[in-house]
Short mmCIF file of C-alpha atoms in Angstrom, two decimals:
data_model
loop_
_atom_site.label_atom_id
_atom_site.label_comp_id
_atom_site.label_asym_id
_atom_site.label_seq_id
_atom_site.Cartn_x
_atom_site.Cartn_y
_atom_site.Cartn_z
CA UNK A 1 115.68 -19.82 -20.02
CA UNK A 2 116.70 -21.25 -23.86
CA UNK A 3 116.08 -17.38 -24.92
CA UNK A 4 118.42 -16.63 -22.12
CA UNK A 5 121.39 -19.08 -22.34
CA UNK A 6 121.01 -18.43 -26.30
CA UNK A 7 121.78 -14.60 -25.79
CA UNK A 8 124.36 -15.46 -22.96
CA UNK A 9 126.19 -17.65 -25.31
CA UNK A 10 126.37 -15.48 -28.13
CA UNK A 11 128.15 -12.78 -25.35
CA UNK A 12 130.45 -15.00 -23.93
CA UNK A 13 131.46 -16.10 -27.77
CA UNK A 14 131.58 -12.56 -28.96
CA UNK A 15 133.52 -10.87 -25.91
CA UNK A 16 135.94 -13.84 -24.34
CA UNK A 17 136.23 -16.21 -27.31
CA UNK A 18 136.25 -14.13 -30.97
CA UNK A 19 137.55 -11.27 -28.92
CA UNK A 20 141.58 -11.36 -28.80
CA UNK A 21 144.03 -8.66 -26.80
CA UNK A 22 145.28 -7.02 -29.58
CA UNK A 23 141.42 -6.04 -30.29
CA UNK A 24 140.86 -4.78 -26.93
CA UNK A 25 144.21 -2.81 -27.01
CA UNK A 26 143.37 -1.36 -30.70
CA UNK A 27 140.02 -0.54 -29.74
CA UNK A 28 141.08 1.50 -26.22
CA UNK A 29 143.44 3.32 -28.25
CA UNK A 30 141.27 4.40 -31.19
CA UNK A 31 137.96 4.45 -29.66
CA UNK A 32 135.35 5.05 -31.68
CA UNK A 33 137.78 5.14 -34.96
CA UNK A 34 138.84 1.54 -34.31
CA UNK A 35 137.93 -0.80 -37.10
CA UNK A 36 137.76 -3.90 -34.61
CA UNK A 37 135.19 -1.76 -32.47
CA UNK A 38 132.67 -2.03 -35.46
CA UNK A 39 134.27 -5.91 -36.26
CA UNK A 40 133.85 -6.51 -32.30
CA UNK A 41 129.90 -5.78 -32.72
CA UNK A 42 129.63 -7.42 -36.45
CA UNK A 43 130.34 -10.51 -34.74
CA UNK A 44 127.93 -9.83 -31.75
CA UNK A 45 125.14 -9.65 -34.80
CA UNK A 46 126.39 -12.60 -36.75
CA UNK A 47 126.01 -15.07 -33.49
CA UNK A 48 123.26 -13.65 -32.62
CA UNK A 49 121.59 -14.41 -35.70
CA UNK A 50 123.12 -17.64 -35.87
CA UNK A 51 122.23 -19.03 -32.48
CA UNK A 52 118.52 -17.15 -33.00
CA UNK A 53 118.12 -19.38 -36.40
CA UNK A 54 118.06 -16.05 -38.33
CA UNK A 55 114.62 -15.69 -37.14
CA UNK A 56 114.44 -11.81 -38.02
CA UNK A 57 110.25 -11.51 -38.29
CA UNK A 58 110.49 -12.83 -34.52
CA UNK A 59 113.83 -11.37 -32.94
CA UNK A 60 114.23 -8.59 -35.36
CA UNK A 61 114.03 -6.12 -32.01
CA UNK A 62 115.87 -8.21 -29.66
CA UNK A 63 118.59 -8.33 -31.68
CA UNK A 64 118.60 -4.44 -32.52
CA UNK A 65 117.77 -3.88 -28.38
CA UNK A 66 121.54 -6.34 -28.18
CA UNK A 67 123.51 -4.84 -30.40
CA UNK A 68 122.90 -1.15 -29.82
CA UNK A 69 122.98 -1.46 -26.32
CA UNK A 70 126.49 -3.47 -26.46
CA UNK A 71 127.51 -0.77 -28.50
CA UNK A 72 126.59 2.16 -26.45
CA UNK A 73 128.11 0.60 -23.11
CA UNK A 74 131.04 -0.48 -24.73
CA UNK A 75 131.88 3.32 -26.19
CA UNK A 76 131.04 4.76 -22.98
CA UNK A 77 133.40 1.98 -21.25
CA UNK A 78 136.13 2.56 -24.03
CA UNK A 79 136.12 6.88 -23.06
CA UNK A 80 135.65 6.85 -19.15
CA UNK A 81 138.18 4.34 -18.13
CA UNK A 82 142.00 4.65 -17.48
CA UNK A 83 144.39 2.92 -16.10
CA UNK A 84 143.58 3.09 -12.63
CA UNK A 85 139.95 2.24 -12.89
CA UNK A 86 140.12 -0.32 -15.89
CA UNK A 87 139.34 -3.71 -14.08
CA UNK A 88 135.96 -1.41 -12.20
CA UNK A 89 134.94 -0.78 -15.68
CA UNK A 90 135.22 -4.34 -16.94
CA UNK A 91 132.92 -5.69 -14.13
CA UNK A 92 130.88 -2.47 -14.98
CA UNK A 93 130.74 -3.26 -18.29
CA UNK A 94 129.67 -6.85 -18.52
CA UNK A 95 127.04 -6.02 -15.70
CA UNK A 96 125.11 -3.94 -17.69
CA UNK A 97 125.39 -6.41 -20.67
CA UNK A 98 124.15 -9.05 -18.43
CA UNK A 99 121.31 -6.62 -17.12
CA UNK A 100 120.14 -6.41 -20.88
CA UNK A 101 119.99 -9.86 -21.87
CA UNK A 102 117.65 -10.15 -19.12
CA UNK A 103 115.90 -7.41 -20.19
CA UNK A 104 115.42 -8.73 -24.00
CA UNK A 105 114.52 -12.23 -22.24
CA UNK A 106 111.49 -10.54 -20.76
CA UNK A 107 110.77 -8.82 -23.70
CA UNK A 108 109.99 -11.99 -25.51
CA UNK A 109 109.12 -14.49 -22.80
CA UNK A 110 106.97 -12.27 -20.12
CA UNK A 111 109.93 -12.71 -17.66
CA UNK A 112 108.75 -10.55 -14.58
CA UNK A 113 111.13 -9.87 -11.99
CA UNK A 114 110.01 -9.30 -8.72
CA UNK A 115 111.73 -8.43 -5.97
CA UNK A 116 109.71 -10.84 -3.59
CA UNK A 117 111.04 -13.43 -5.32
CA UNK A 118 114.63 -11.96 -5.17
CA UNK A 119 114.88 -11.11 -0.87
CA UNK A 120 113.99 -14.44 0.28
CA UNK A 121 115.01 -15.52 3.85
CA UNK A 122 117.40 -18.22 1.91
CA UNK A 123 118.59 -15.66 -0.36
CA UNK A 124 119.16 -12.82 1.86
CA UNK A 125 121.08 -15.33 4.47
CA UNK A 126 122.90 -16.32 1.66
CA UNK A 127 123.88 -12.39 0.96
CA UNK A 128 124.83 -11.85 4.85
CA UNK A 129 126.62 -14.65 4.84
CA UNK A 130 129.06 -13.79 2.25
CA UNK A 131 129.56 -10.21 3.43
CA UNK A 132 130.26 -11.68 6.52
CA UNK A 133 133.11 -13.97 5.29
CA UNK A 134 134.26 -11.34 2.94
CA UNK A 135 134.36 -7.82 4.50
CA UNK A 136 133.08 -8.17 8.02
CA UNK A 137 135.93 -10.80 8.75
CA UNK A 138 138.54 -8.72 6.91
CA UNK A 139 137.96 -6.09 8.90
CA UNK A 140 137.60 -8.04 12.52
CA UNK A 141 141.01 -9.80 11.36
CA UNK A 142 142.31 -6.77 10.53
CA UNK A 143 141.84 -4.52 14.36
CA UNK A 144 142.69 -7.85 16.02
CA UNK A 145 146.31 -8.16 15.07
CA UNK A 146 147.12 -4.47 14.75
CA UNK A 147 148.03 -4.62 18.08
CA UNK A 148 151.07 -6.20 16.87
CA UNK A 149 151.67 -4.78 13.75
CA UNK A 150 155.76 -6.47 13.58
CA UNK A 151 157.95 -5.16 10.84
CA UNK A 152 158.84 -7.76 8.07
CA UNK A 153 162.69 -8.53 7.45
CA UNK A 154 162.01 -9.37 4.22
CA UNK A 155 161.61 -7.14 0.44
CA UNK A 156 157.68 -5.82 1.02
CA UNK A 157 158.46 -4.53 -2.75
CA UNK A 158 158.31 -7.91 -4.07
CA UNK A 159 154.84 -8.34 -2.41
CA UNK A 160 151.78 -7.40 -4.65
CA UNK A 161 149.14 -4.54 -3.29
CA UNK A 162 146.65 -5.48 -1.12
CA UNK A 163 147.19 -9.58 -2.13
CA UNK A 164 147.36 -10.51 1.41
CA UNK A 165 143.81 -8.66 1.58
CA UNK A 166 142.49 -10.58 -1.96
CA UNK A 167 144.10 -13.67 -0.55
CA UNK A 168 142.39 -13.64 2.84
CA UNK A 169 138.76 -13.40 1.04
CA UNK A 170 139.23 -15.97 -0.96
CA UNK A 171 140.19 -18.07 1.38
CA UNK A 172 137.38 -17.69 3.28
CA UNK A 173 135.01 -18.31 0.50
CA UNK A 174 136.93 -21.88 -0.37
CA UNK A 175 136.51 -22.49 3.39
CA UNK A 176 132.85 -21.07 3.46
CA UNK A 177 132.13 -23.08 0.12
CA UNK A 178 133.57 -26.63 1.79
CA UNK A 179 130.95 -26.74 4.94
CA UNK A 180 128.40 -25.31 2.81
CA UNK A 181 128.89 -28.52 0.61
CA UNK A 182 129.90 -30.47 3.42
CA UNK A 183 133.51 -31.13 2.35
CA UNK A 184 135.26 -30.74 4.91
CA UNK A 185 138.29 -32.50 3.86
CA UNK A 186 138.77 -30.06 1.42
CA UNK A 187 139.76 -27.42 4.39
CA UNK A 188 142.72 -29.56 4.90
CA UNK A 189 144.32 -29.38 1.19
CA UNK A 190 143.75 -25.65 1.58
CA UNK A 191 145.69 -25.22 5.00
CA UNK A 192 148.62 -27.28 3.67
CA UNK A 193 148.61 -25.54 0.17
CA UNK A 194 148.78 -22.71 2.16
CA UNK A 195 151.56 -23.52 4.00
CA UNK A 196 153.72 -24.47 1.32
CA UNK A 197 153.47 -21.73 -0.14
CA UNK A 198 153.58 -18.97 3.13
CA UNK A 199 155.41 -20.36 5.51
CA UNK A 200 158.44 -21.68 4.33
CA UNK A 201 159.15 -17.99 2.71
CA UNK A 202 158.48 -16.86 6.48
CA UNK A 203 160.49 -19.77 8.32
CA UNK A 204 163.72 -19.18 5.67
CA UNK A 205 163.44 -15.43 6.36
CA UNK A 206 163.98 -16.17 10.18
CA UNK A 207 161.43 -13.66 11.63
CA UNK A 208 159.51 -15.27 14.28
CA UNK A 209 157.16 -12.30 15.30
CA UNK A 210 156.24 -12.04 11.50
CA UNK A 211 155.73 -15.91 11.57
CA UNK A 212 153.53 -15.96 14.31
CA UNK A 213 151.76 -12.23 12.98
CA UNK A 214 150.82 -14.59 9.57
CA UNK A 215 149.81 -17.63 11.52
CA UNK A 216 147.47 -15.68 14.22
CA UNK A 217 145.83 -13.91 11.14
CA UNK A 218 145.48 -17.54 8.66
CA UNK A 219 143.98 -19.16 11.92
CA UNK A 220 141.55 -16.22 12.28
CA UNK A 221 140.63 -16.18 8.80
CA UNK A 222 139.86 -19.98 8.76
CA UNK A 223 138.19 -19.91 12.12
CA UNK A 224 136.07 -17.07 11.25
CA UNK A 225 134.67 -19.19 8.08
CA UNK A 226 134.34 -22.18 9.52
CA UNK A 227 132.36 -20.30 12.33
CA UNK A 228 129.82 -18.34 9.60
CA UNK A 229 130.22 -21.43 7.40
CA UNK A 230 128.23 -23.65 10.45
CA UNK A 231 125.83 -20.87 11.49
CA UNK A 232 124.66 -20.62 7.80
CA UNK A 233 124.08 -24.56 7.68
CA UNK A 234 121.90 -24.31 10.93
CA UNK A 235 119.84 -21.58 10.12
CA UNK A 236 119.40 -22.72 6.49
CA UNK A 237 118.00 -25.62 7.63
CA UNK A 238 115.67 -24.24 9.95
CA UNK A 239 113.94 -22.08 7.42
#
């Protein structure tokens, strides 16, 4: 794990901290003739080295195994995205870094995966769960008030696309999160944080059916949670 968090910290250093936005910009723009490409990965070697107390006889392939591989994925990241898929490729992209740090952790301390250990009943509750309060819910939510479907008043152009969608999931995973942790209380903040923010836009606007379309769907969304939230509790107590 001190292998691990060493390798992780030299990443997060090397892509979020040393790494500013005129970097990223120069380096999707020239590719593999940007100077801060090279720079980018010169740093990646120097912390490396640095937080691996320039023990080359020992690490001397780990680091090589780091810094080619960050390399290669970011090139390949740098001449397959666009605009359109450029935040897929960023989750992509640190994946596979991730997936490589683990690798070099094994390499050195006999770290052996199985996938026994990985699909345990908590686990793979924990995974059902979550797809339940994320997409399962969305999508329940979503052919229960469609039978109303009301047409806003209000400029749908100032709205952002899908947010309503992004805004729903995360509210269920706060919600989820709180009776998980058995804050309940917390649920409260969220509902009235909520409302400041939704409904007085809806109440000023004067629509009524699109007041009581937004309300139907936030009481849904909550319910829903708190519903998976509870039956996650139980059953992770009875395993």
């Amino acid at each position: 794990m001190l292998l691990f968090l060493k390798l992780l910290l030299a990443h997060i250093l090397g892509d979020f901290v040393l790494q500013s936005n005129k970097w990223v910009k120069n380096k999707e723009e020239n590719k593999l003739k940007s100077s801060k490409l090279y720079l980018h990965i010169g740093i990646h070697a120097i912390l490396l080295l640095i937080l691996l107390e320039f023990k080359l006889n020992i690490y001397w392939l780990g680091i090589l195994v780091v810094i080619t591989t960050h390399f290669l994925i970011d090139v390949i990241k740098l001449y397959f995205q666009n605009d359109k898929t450029k935040r897929n490729w960023f989750f992509i992209d640190q994946l596979l870094h991730i997936i490589v740090l683990i690798i070099t952790t094994s390499i050195y301390q006999g770290l052996h995966i199985e996938l026994a250990n990985i699909f345990t009943q908590q686990n793979l509750l924990l995974i059902v769960a979550l797809l339940l309060v994320t997409s399962v819910s969305g999508i329940i939510i979503k052919v229960f008030i469609t039978q109303w479907n009301p047409e806003s008043k209000t400029n749908n152009d100032d709205s952002l696309a899908k947010a309503g969608r992004y805004i729903g999931i995360l509210e269920r995973l706060f919600v989820f999160t709180f009776i998980v942790t058995n804050h309940w209380e917390a649920i409260g903040f969220l509902v009235a944080a909520k409302s400041v923010f939704r409904f007085g836009d809806l109440t000023s606007s004067k629509d009524r059916k699109l007041t009581e379309y937004i309300l139907i769907g936030t009481l849904l969304s909550f319910g829903l949670a708190i519903i998976i939230g509870i039956l996650y509790s139980c059953l992770l107590n009875t395993t």
